[in-house]
Short mmCIF file of C-alpha atoms and ligand atoms in Angstrom, two decimals:
data_model
loop_
_atom_site.label_atom_id
_atom_site.label_comp_id
_atom_site.label_asym_id
_atom_site.label_seq_id
_atom_site.Cartn_x
_atom_site.Cartn_y
_atom_site.Cartn_z
CA MET A 24 -2.45 -8.95 -22.47
CA SER A 25 0.98 -7.87 -24.09
CA ASN A 26 4.44 -7.85 -22.23
CA LEU A 27 3.73 -4.17 -21.53
CA SER A 28 0.69 -5.35 -18.74
CA VAL A 29 0.43 -8.01 -16.36
CA GLN A 30 -3.03 -9.59 -14.88
CA LEU A 31 -2.79 -8.99 -11.39
CA THR A 32 -5.18 -10.40 -8.49
CA ALA A 33 -5.22 -8.00 -5.40
CA PRO A 34 -5.67 -9.22 -1.97
CA ASN A 35 -9.19 -7.74 -1.82
CA GLY A 36 -10.10 -10.21 -4.89
CA ARG A 37 -9.73 -7.52 -7.68
CA SER A 38 -8.37 -8.62 -10.82
CA TYR A 39 -7.47 -6.03 -13.36
CA THR A 40 -4.53 -5.35 -16.17
CA GLN A 41 -1.72 -3.87 -14.79
CA PRO A 42 0.08 -1.29 -17.23
CA ILE A 43 4.06 -1.58 -16.59
CA GLY A 44 5.81 0.63 -19.50
CA LEU A 45 6.59 3.97 -19.25
CA PHE A 46 3.26 6.37 -20.86
CA ILE A 47 4.48 8.26 -23.34
CA ASN A 48 3.01 9.52 -26.47
CA ASN A 49 -0.18 7.64 -25.07
CA GLU A 50 1.62 4.85 -25.18
CA PHE A 51 3.27 1.93 -22.69
CA VAL A 52 6.65 1.61 -24.15
CA ALA A 53 9.69 -0.55 -22.37
CA SER A 54 12.49 1.79 -21.17
CA LYS A 55 15.29 1.89 -23.48
CA ALA A 56 17.83 0.81 -21.06
CA GLY A 57 15.37 -2.19 -19.90
CA GLU A 58 15.63 -0.88 -16.30
CA LYS A 59 12.60 -2.17 -13.29
CA CYS A 60 11.48 -0.82 -10.38
CA VAL A 61 10.01 -3.54 -8.25
CA CYS A 62 6.56 -3.24 -5.99
CA SER A 63 6.43 -4.73 -3.41
CA ARG A 64 3.84 -4.19 0.01
CA ASP A 65 5.85 -5.31 3.26
CA GLU A 66 8.98 -6.92 0.79
CA LYS A 67 6.52 -9.27 -1.41
CA GLU A 68 6.68 -8.27 -4.96
CA ILE A 69 3.11 -7.13 -6.11
CA ALA A 70 4.74 -6.59 -9.68
CA SER A 71 7.88 -4.92 -11.52
CA VAL A 72 7.27 -2.01 -13.83
CA TYR A 73 9.60 -0.20 -16.36
CA ALA A 74 11.73 2.30 -14.94
CA ALA A 75 13.00 5.59 -17.45
CA GLY A 76 16.58 6.09 -17.83
CA GLU A 77 17.74 9.55 -18.86
CA GLU A 78 17.33 8.02 -22.92
CA ASP A 79 13.53 7.65 -21.76
CA VAL A 80 13.20 11.05 -19.62
CA ASP A 81 14.74 12.68 -23.27
CA ILE A 82 12.17 10.80 -25.63
CA ALA A 83 9.75 11.92 -23.06
CA VAL A 84 10.21 15.83 -22.73
CA LYS A 85 10.61 15.79 -26.39
CA ALA A 86 6.84 14.18 -26.73
CA ALA A 87 5.96 16.91 -24.64
CA ARG A 88 7.39 19.87 -26.30
CA LYS A 89 5.93 18.64 -29.43
CA ALA A 90 2.62 18.15 -27.97
CA LEU A 91 2.96 21.88 -26.92
CA LYS A 92 3.17 23.29 -30.58
CA ASP A 93 0.41 20.48 -31.73
CA PRO A 94 -2.54 22.41 -32.88
CA SER A 95 -4.70 19.58 -31.50
CA TRP A 96 -3.30 20.94 -28.13
CA LYS A 97 -2.25 24.56 -28.69
CA LEU A 98 -5.43 25.74 -30.42
CA LEU A 99 -7.84 23.96 -28.53
CA PRO A 100 -9.90 26.24 -26.46
CA PRO A 101 -9.56 26.46 -23.16
CA THR A 102 -12.96 25.45 -22.24
CA ASP A 103 -12.83 21.79 -24.51
CA ARG A 104 -9.55 21.72 -22.50
CA GLY A 105 -11.48 21.77 -19.22
CA ALA A 106 -13.93 19.30 -20.65
CA LEU A 107 -11.11 16.82 -21.35
CA MET A 108 -10.37 17.07 -17.70
CA MET A 109 -14.02 16.99 -17.00
CA LYS A 110 -14.14 13.70 -18.91
CA LEU A 111 -10.99 12.66 -17.08
CA ALA A 112 -12.14 12.99 -13.67
CA ASP A 113 -15.70 11.03 -14.83
CA LEU A 114 -13.32 8.27 -16.08
CA ILE A 115 -11.60 7.92 -12.57
CA GLU A 116 -14.66 8.22 -10.71
CA GLN A 117 -15.83 5.25 -13.13
CA HIS A 118 -12.62 3.11 -12.32
CA LYS A 119 -12.41 4.57 -8.95
CA GLU A 120 -12.93 0.88 -6.81
CA ILE A 121 -9.77 -0.08 -8.99
CA LEU A 122 -7.73 2.53 -8.63
CA ALA A 123 -8.47 2.83 -4.58
CA THR A 124 -7.42 -1.09 -4.94
CA ILE A 125 -4.29 -0.71 -6.55
CA GLU A 126 -3.26 2.54 -4.12
CA THR A 127 -4.28 0.67 -1.12
CA TRP A 128 -2.17 -2.47 -2.31
CA ASP A 129 0.85 -0.35 -3.56
CA ASN A 130 1.11 2.12 -0.93
CA GLY A 131 -0.72 0.68 2.48
CA LYS A 132 -2.87 2.88 3.10
CA PRO A 133 -6.15 1.59 4.18
CA TYR A 134 -8.71 0.59 1.34
CA SER A 135 -11.26 3.16 3.17
CA VAL A 136 -8.88 6.48 3.13
CA SER A 137 -7.94 5.33 -0.58
CA LEU A 138 -11.15 5.46 -1.78
CA ASP A 139 -13.40 8.11 0.49
CA ASP A 140 -10.42 10.52 1.01
CA ASP A 141 -7.93 10.47 -1.98
CA LEU A 142 -10.11 9.21 -4.92
CA THR A 143 -12.77 11.84 -3.86
CA GLU A 144 -10.25 14.44 -3.73
CA VAL A 145 -8.33 13.59 -6.82
CA ILE A 146 -11.79 13.76 -8.95
CA ALA A 147 -13.00 17.07 -7.19
CA CYS A 148 -9.78 18.44 -7.68
CA LEU A 149 -9.63 17.45 -11.39
CA ARG A 150 -12.91 18.93 -11.86
CA TYR A 151 -11.85 22.40 -9.58
CA TYR A 152 -9.05 22.92 -12.17
CA ALA A 153 -11.20 22.08 -15.16
CA GLY A 154 -13.32 24.84 -14.14
CA TRP A 155 -10.36 26.94 -13.96
CA ALA A 156 -9.27 26.09 -17.83
CA ASP A 157 -11.14 29.13 -19.29
CA LYS A 158 -10.66 31.12 -16.73
CA VAL A 159 -7.24 32.15 -16.73
CA THR A 160 -6.96 35.70 -17.82
CA GLY A 161 -4.90 38.70 -18.68
CA GLN A 162 -5.48 42.16 -17.81
CA THR A 163 -5.72 45.36 -19.54
CA ILE A 164 -3.86 48.31 -18.14
CA SER A 165 -4.26 51.96 -18.40
CA THR A 166 -1.18 53.42 -19.18
CA THR A 167 -1.17 57.06 -21.28
CA HIS A 168 -3.91 58.03 -24.39
CA LYS A 169 -1.00 57.23 -26.46
CA LYS A 170 -0.37 53.38 -25.22
CA PHE A 171 -2.62 50.43 -24.61
CA ALA A 172 -1.13 47.64 -22.71
CA TYR A 173 -2.40 44.16 -21.89
CA THR A 174 -1.10 40.65 -20.72
CA LEU A 175 -1.94 37.40 -21.30
CA ARG A 176 -1.87 34.55 -19.16
CA GLN A 177 0.64 31.76 -21.14
CA PRO A 178 1.34 28.17 -20.11
CA LEU A 179 5.22 27.69 -19.28
CA GLY A 180 5.54 24.88 -21.79
CA VAL A 181 6.47 21.61 -20.74
CA VAL A 182 6.68 21.03 -16.89
CA GLY A 183 8.57 18.33 -15.24
CA GLN A 184 6.76 17.04 -12.07
CA ILE A 185 8.31 14.82 -9.49
CA ILE A 186 5.69 13.14 -6.75
CA PRO A 187 6.55 11.25 -3.78
CA TRP A 188 4.79 7.84 -2.56
CA ASN A 189 2.36 8.86 0.53
CA PHE A 190 -0.46 10.09 -1.76
CA PRO A 191 0.55 8.90 -5.02
CA LEU A 192 -2.84 9.40 -7.06
CA LEU A 193 -3.40 12.37 -4.91
CA MET A 194 -0.30 14.27 -5.43
CA ALA A 195 -0.87 13.23 -9.32
CA ALA A 196 -4.57 15.35 -9.40
CA TRP A 197 -2.38 17.99 -7.57
CA LYS A 198 0.05 18.28 -10.13
CA LEU A 199 -1.89 17.85 -12.93
CA GLY A 200 -4.76 20.09 -12.18
CA PRO A 201 -3.36 23.30 -12.47
CA ALA A 202 -0.52 22.30 -15.27
CA LEU A 203 -3.08 21.14 -17.45
CA ALA A 204 -5.96 24.06 -16.62
CA CYS A 205 -3.14 26.24 -17.78
CA GLY A 206 -2.38 24.49 -21.43
CA ASN A 207 1.15 23.05 -20.17
CA THR A 208 2.19 19.28 -21.07
CA ILE A 209 3.39 17.21 -18.70
CA VAL A 210 6.42 14.87 -17.92
CA MET A 211 5.45 13.36 -14.63
CA LYS A 212 7.90 10.83 -12.79
CA ALA A 213 6.02 8.98 -9.78
CA ALA A 214 8.13 7.90 -6.55
CA GLU A 215 9.64 4.36 -6.92
CA GLN A 216 7.91 3.01 -4.18
CA THR A 217 4.44 3.36 -5.56
CA PRO A 218 4.41 2.93 -9.57
CA LEU A 219 1.33 1.29 -10.13
CA SER A 220 -1.99 3.27 -9.64
CA ILE A 221 -0.58 6.34 -11.92
CA LEU A 222 0.01 3.60 -14.44
CA TYR A 223 -3.85 2.68 -14.47
CA LEU A 224 -4.49 6.06 -14.34
CA ALA A 225 -2.33 6.69 -17.57
CA GLY A 226 -4.37 4.36 -19.38
CA LEU A 227 -7.60 7.07 -18.82
CA ILE A 228 -5.67 9.70 -19.91
CA LYS A 229 -5.59 8.20 -23.02
CA GLU A 230 -9.43 7.13 -23.00
CA ALA A 231 -10.17 10.58 -21.69
CA GLY A 232 -8.79 12.04 -25.03
CA PHE A 233 -6.05 14.20 -24.30
CA PRO A 234 -3.32 14.39 -27.08
CA PRO A 235 -0.41 12.18 -27.53
CA GLY A 236 2.69 13.95 -25.52
CA VAL A 237 0.16 16.17 -23.20
CA VAL A 238 0.65 13.73 -20.43
CA ASN A 239 3.58 11.24 -20.12
CA ILE A 240 4.21 9.45 -17.11
CA LEU A 241 7.41 7.37 -16.02
CA ASN A 242 7.90 5.35 -13.21
CA GLY A 243 11.67 5.03 -12.35
CA PHE A 244 14.47 6.20 -10.02
CA GLY A 245 15.11 9.68 -8.23
CA ARG A 246 18.67 9.94 -8.92
CA VAL A 247 18.33 8.54 -12.78
CA ALA A 248 15.01 9.96 -13.77
CA GLY A 249 14.21 12.66 -11.78
CA ALA A 250 17.56 13.89 -12.17
CA ALA A 251 17.39 13.83 -15.88
CA LEU A 252 13.99 15.30 -15.67
CA VAL A 253 15.01 18.22 -13.66
CA GLN A 254 18.34 19.01 -15.43
CA HIS A 255 16.63 18.77 -19.27
CA PRO A 256 17.42 22.01 -20.59
CA GLU A 257 13.71 21.46 -22.53
CA VAL A 258 11.94 21.50 -19.37
CA ASP A 259 10.46 24.74 -18.47
CA LYS A 260 9.42 24.11 -14.65
CA VAL A 261 9.95 21.65 -11.98
CA ALA A 262 7.31 20.95 -9.46
CA PHE A 263 8.37 18.59 -6.51
CA THR A 264 6.64 17.18 -3.52
CA GLY A 265 9.23 14.91 -1.33
CA SER A 266 11.95 15.53 1.38
CA THR A 267 13.75 19.07 2.30
CA ILE A 268 16.89 16.89 1.39
CA THR A 269 15.90 16.08 -2.16
CA GLY A 270 14.32 19.39 -2.65
CA ARG A 271 17.81 21.09 -1.95
CA GLU A 272 19.64 18.72 -4.38
CA ILE A 273 16.55 19.82 -6.89
CA MET A 274 17.18 23.45 -6.74
CA LYS A 275 20.89 23.01 -7.07
CA MET A 276 20.26 21.14 -10.56
CA ALA A 277 17.26 23.34 -11.45
CA ALA A 278 19.94 26.04 -11.62
CA GLY A 279 21.56 24.78 -14.36
CA THR A 280 18.87 26.22 -16.44
CA LEU A 281 17.39 28.22 -14.25
CA LYS A 282 14.43 26.40 -14.11
CA ASN A 283 11.33 28.01 -12.53
CA ILE A 284 10.35 25.93 -9.52
CA THR A 285 7.85 24.77 -7.11
CA LEU A 286 8.94 22.72 -3.91
CA GLU A 287 6.69 21.00 -1.09
CA THR A 288 8.76 19.50 1.04
CA GLY A 289 9.17 18.25 4.70
CA GLY A 290 7.73 19.61 7.88
CA LYS A 291 7.75 19.61 11.69
CA SER A 292 4.34 20.99 12.43
CA PRO A 293 3.42 22.30 15.67
CA LEU A 294 -0.18 22.03 17.44
CA VAL A 295 -0.69 24.27 20.19
CA VAL A 296 -3.37 23.64 22.99
CA PHE A 297 -4.29 26.92 24.95
CA GLU A 298 -5.96 26.34 28.45
CA ASP A 299 -9.15 27.60 27.26
CA ALA A 300 -9.44 24.93 24.37
CA ASP A 301 -12.03 22.07 23.46
CA ILE A 302 -9.31 19.72 25.03
CA GLU A 303 -11.80 16.74 23.81
CA GLN A 304 -11.97 18.18 20.15
CA ALA A 305 -8.15 19.17 20.60
CA ALA A 306 -7.09 15.47 21.32
CA LYS A 307 -9.53 14.16 18.44
CA TRP A 308 -8.19 16.29 15.82
CA ALA A 309 -4.18 15.82 16.96
CA HIS A 310 -5.00 12.33 16.67
CA THR A 311 -5.74 12.76 12.93
CA GLY A 312 -3.69 15.73 12.58
CA ILE A 313 -0.30 12.96 13.55
CA MET A 314 -1.78 9.77 12.75
CA TYR A 315 -3.30 9.78 9.74
CA ASN A 316 -1.97 7.97 6.70
CA GLN A 317 0.36 5.92 9.25
CA GLY A 318 1.93 9.59 10.02
CA GLN A 319 3.06 9.73 6.47
CA VAL A 320 1.81 13.46 5.73
CA CYS A 321 4.12 16.27 5.41
CA THR A 322 1.91 18.55 7.34
CA SER A 323 1.22 16.10 9.97
CA THR A 324 1.23 18.18 13.24
CA SER A 325 4.24 16.33 14.99
CA ARG A 326 4.64 18.20 17.73
CA ILE A 327 2.32 19.08 20.36
CA LEU A 328 2.40 22.02 22.64
CA VAL A 329 0.07 22.06 25.47
CA HIS A 330 -0.84 24.93 28.28
CA ASP A 331 0.67 23.57 31.22
CA SER A 332 -2.57 24.12 33.06
CA VAL A 333 -4.48 21.02 30.67
CA TYR A 334 -1.09 19.36 29.98
CA ASP A 335 -1.75 16.32 32.05
CA LYS A 336 -5.88 16.21 31.15
CA PHE A 337 -4.77 16.46 27.54
CA VAL A 338 -2.00 13.71 27.47
CA SER A 339 -4.50 11.74 29.31
CA ILE A 340 -7.60 11.90 26.90
CA PHE A 341 -5.01 11.77 23.59
CA LYS A 342 -3.64 8.73 24.52
CA GLU A 343 -7.06 7.40 25.23
CA VAL A 344 -8.36 8.49 21.76
CA VAL A 345 -5.14 7.08 20.19
CA ALA A 346 -5.79 3.60 21.98
CA SER A 347 -9.46 3.42 21.23
CA THR A 348 -8.79 4.92 16.86
CA SER A 349 -5.46 4.04 15.93
CA LYS A 350 -6.77 0.18 14.65
CA VAL A 351 -3.26 -1.02 13.37
CA GLY A 352 -4.23 -3.74 10.77
CA ASP A 353 -4.50 -5.35 7.18
CA PRO A 354 -5.34 -2.11 4.86
CA PHE A 355 -8.16 -3.92 3.28
CA ALA A 356 -9.68 -4.85 6.59
CA GLU A 357 -12.68 -2.43 7.42
CA ASP A 358 -11.89 -1.46 10.38
CA THR A 359 -8.16 -0.75 10.22
CA PHE A 360 -6.96 2.90 10.63
CA GLN A 361 -3.25 2.22 10.25
CA GLY A 362 -2.07 0.11 7.60
CA PRO A 363 2.09 -0.86 7.33
CA GLN A 364 4.97 1.91 6.98
CA ILE A 365 5.70 2.48 3.10
CA THR A 366 9.01 0.58 2.58
CA LYS A 367 11.59 -1.27 5.77
CA ALA A 368 13.37 1.99 5.08
CA GLN A 369 10.81 4.39 6.55
CA TYR A 370 9.77 1.82 9.02
CA ASP A 371 13.66 1.56 10.24
CA ARG A 372 13.50 5.27 10.53
CA VAL A 373 10.92 5.41 13.01
CA LEU A 374 12.05 2.73 15.08
CA SER A 375 15.73 4.67 15.29
CA TYR A 376 13.61 7.92 16.40
CA ILE A 377 11.86 5.43 19.10
CA GLU A 378 15.24 4.44 20.36
CA ALA A 379 16.69 8.41 20.07
CA GLY A 380 13.35 9.07 22.20
CA LYS A 381 14.29 6.65 24.87
CA SER A 382 18.00 7.74 25.06
CA GLU A 383 17.65 11.46 24.79
CA GLY A 384 15.21 11.02 28.07
CA ALA A 385 12.02 11.74 26.83
CA THR A 386 9.14 9.83 28.62
CA LEU A 387 7.30 6.97 26.49
CA VAL A 388 3.53 6.86 27.17
CA ALA A 389 2.40 4.43 24.24
CA GLY A 390 3.87 2.60 21.43
CA GLY A 391 7.32 2.69 21.13
CA GLU A 392 7.77 -0.95 19.29
CA PRO A 393 7.09 -2.78 16.09
CA TYR A 394 3.32 -3.99 16.03
CA LYS A 395 3.23 -7.52 15.50
CA ASN A 396 -0.29 -8.68 15.25
CA VAL A 397 -0.79 -8.75 11.56
CA GLY A 398 -1.21 -11.30 9.76
CA ASP A 399 2.08 -13.67 10.00
CA GLY A 400 3.82 -10.77 12.14
CA LYS A 401 6.40 -9.66 9.55
CA GLY A 402 4.88 -6.18 8.08
CA PHE A 403 6.19 -2.90 8.70
CA PHE A 404 3.78 -1.90 11.34
CA ILE A 405 4.44 0.35 14.27
CA ALA A 406 2.68 0.80 17.45
CA PRO A 407 1.58 4.40 17.51
CA THR A 408 3.75 6.28 19.72
CA ILE A 409 3.63 9.38 21.99
CA PHE A 410 6.35 10.44 23.87
CA THR A 411 5.65 13.49 26.49
CA ASP A 412 8.27 15.58 28.83
CA VAL A 413 9.77 16.40 25.17
CA LYS A 414 12.81 18.94 25.21
CA ASP A 415 13.37 21.37 22.55
CA ASP A 416 16.61 20.27 22.19
CA MET A 417 15.82 16.58 21.52
CA ARG A 418 16.30 15.03 18.03
CA ILE A 419 12.77 13.73 18.15
CA TYR A 420 11.65 17.41 18.67
CA ARG A 421 13.22 18.84 16.06
CA GLU A 422 13.92 16.29 13.18
CA GLU A 423 10.74 15.00 10.98
CA VAL A 424 9.84 11.22 11.52
CA PHE A 425 7.26 10.25 8.74
CA GLY A 426 5.08 7.85 11.01
CA PRO A 427 2.55 7.05 13.72
CA PHE A 428 5.28 9.39 16.03
CA VAL A 429 4.35 12.20 18.43
CA VAL A 430 6.25 14.50 21.11
CA ILE A 431 4.39 16.66 23.69
CA SER A 432 5.54 19.47 25.46
CA SER A 433 3.85 22.13 27.60
CA PHE A 434 4.21 25.87 27.72
CA VAL A 435 3.59 28.46 30.31
CA THR A 436 2.83 31.68 28.00
CA GLU A 437 0.91 32.37 24.65
CA ASP A 438 4.51 34.01 23.62
CA GLU A 439 6.34 30.67 24.92
CA ALA A 440 4.27 29.24 22.77
CA VAL A 441 4.77 30.81 19.38
CA THR A 442 8.39 31.39 20.26
CA ARG A 443 8.61 27.68 20.67
CA ALA A 444 6.00 26.84 17.73
CA ASN A 445 8.51 28.79 15.56
CA ASP A 446 11.44 27.39 16.88
CA THR A 447 12.60 24.95 13.76
CA THR A 448 13.75 24.90 10.40
CA TYR A 449 10.52 24.64 8.80
CA GLY A 450 7.01 26.24 8.09
CA LEU A 451 4.67 23.83 6.69
CA GLY A 452 1.52 23.75 8.96
CA ALA A 453 0.17 24.80 12.57
CA ALA A 454 -2.62 24.04 14.04
CA LEU A 455 -3.85 25.80 17.28
CA PHE A 456 -6.72 25.03 19.58
CA THR A 457 -8.39 28.58 21.35
CA LYS A 458 -11.94 29.42 21.83
CA ASP A 459 -10.47 32.94 22.45
CA ILE A 460 -11.21 34.66 19.13
CA GLU A 461 -8.25 37.57 19.49
CA ARG A 462 -5.92 35.21 20.39
CA ALA A 463 -7.04 32.75 17.68
CA HIS A 464 -6.27 35.17 15.08
CA ARG A 465 -3.15 36.86 16.56
CA VAL A 466 -0.98 33.67 17.26
CA ALA A 467 -2.20 32.40 13.61
CA SER A 468 -0.96 35.94 12.07
CA ASP A 469 2.51 35.13 14.43
CA ILE A 470 2.98 31.31 13.62
CA GLU A 471 5.60 31.19 10.84
CA ALA A 472 3.46 28.90 8.35
CA GLY A 473 2.26 28.41 5.08
CA MET A 474 -0.97 27.10 6.67
CA VAL A 475 -2.20 27.14 10.14
CA TRP A 476 -5.66 25.52 11.15
CA ILE A 477 -7.65 27.45 14.35
CA ASN A 478 -9.45 24.27 15.95
CA SER A 479 -8.77 21.71 13.57
CA SER A 480 -5.78 20.17 12.06
CA ASN A 481 -4.43 18.74 8.71
CA ASP A 482 -8.29 19.92 6.91
CA SER A 483 -6.25 20.50 3.58
CA ASP A 484 -8.47 21.73 1.00
CA PHE A 485 -8.04 21.69 -2.71
CA ARG A 486 -9.75 24.98 -2.99
CA VAL A 487 -7.39 26.58 -0.77
CA PRO A 488 -3.70 27.26 -1.54
CA PHE A 489 -1.10 24.83 0.12
CA GLY A 490 2.60 25.15 0.76
CA GLY A 491 4.95 26.05 3.32
CA VAL A 492 7.52 28.88 4.31
CA LYS A 493 11.19 28.42 5.28
CA GLN A 494 12.64 25.15 4.35
CA SER A 495 8.89 23.64 3.69
CA GLY A 496 9.09 24.72 0.35
CA ILE A 497 8.75 27.61 -2.46
CA GLY A 498 5.85 28.25 -4.11
CA ARG A 499 1.86 27.35 -3.73
CA GLU A 500 -0.12 24.62 -5.16
CA LEU A 501 -4.25 24.42 -4.72
CA GLY A 502 -6.69 27.19 -5.26
CA GLU A 503 -6.22 29.71 -7.51
CA ALA A 504 -2.98 30.57 -6.25
CA GLY A 505 -2.02 27.31 -7.77
CA LEU A 506 -2.25 28.54 -11.26
CA GLU A 507 0.28 31.24 -10.58
CA ALA A 508 2.93 27.81 -10.02
CA TYR A 509 2.10 26.98 -13.97
CA SER A 510 1.25 30.09 -15.99
CA GLN A 511 3.52 32.97 -16.74
CA THR A 512 2.77 36.88 -17.52
CA LYS A 513 3.47 38.14 -21.00
CA ALA A 514 3.20 42.25 -21.34
CA ILE A 515 2.44 43.52 -24.58
CA HIS A 516 2.62 47.20 -25.14
CA VAL A 517 0.77 48.39 -28.23
CA ASN A 518 1.75 51.94 -29.76
CA LEU A 519 -1.43 54.17 -30.12
CA GLY A 520 0.21 57.00 -31.50
CA SER A 521 3.65 57.71 -30.27
CA ARG A 522 5.71 58.68 -32.98
CA LEU A 523 9.75 59.41 -32.47
P1 ADP B 3 11.52 9.87 0.08
O1 ADP B 3 13.12 10.25 0.98
O2 ADP B 3 10.34 10.25 1.11
O3 ADP B 3 11.75 8.58 -0.41
P2 ADP B 3 12.16 11.97 -1.54
O4 ADP B 3 12.27 13.18 -1.65
O5 ADP B 3 13.42 11.43 -1.48
O6 ADP B 3 11.45 11.31 -0.53
O7 ADP B 3 11.52 11.33 -3.15
C1 ADP B 3 10.48 12.13 -3.53
C2 ADP B 3 10.13 11.97 -4.89
O8 ADP B 3 11.86 12.87 -5.70
C3 ADP B 3 10.52 10.85 -5.48
O9 ADP B 3 9.71 10.65 -7.18
C4 ADP B 3 12.12 10.35 -6.10
O10 ADP B 3 12.04 9.54 -6.69
C5 ADP B 3 12.31 11.74 -6.56
N1 ADP B 3 13.64 12.10 -6.06
C6 ADP B 3 14.57 11.63 -5.36
N2 ADP B 3 15.92 12.03 -5.48
C7 ADP B 3 15.87 12.71 -6.81
C8 ADP B 3 17.16 13.23 -7.32
N3 ADP B 3 18.11 13.58 -6.63
N4 ADP B 3 16.14 13.85 -8.23
C9 ADP B 3 15.36 14.47 -8.67
N5 ADP B 3 14.45 13.16 -7.89
C10 ADP B 3 14.54 12.87 -7.32
#
């Protein structure tokens, strides 16, 4: 065991070797500044890992720049590139229990979710994009008989990828998949709250056989390592997932070198229940839509609008579904649906919105307090919280909370529902429930959101584009659209006989 790894035993008894260095050029290295970030769960330290300073970011970017030109990557046939990605997906599959263990320990999400949802999608997403690697093609374009024109789809170059803490490995896969498929090289910065699982994944990248420098993974603080990556003149593109406030900062910093950016930021996504909907199904999907992953999902449908005539029925069934399904507990316990919030800061933030809801005069119908019946009672658990009679001008209706916290309000007409659903600066997801096929498609078209779910919520899919409008983001990830974010079109004009 070197001083760049530690031997850890997770609460479920699994022991493993945890790398703690920065992953640059296929090696784990200490940071130049010697800075560390501490990874803890409920304020108990798990491990501390090296955090990148400006100099480390520069070294990683230079490694990625060098790898871009190296024949082992540049000249690798795209089919072989896809095969490397498939190999990585296979290795992740072989190590999925340990990766899910680290993810749960690191993040607090239930182990069953890490294993069955996150890891399953990580593997599928990488395989999906591996399949695209040799299908990113240009066009031939008809012009005149004296000109032949065609386009090449080329990689952007060195891409900086900044990921959040709510789905650490999954957000990494969403970004690694299309960037590698298109032939870019990468410097990824993980979130300082969840630095562990990504380093284990880094070891598998080397084992899969990617040439040194193609994928570099740094831990580090946003304002230091993140900002240095965004501003680095040799980074060609920045892809970011996180809060709208940070997204705005990144856009400003990226302007300095006119960088191509993709931003996936916050939301206050509506879920609209019309009077003809299957109310039980609507209540179940609404529960998943907001309470999944401790409510820490950017697309969570956190604003529920229900037709006046079915409002009481919906609230009563929804309350029942939350009470019977949202089992709060130890993330490693089998029956746990909801683990602790990621950090004390997030926990305090959710509690402060509970206070805001009470003082603004909304009706608290469930939760509204810390949940103390787990372990020593000191973890950052919050009882699933529902406010009804919520008005449009209340902060809890307008602002993103990012916790197991939902607001419910009633409407009378379809027009009102659409207008109020759209009355937000955000535009990430939206869900609607109705059996009327005409209304379903009409409302789906009129809602200002990057994604609309008809009769479901938050069942996103790696084959389908994902992203926001308004202040929820710029650009798309996933699906074929995700390739746009990592490739550029070059036009080639061939003179077939024009003479000057
Ligand atoms: P949250 O507020 O939920 O922690 P952030 O948007 O701040 O979400 O963080 C998401 C990612 O962005 C993390 O990897 C974080 O380190 C990074 N980050 C935070 N601030 C900056 C910044 N000023 N520049 C670049 N990256 C940043």
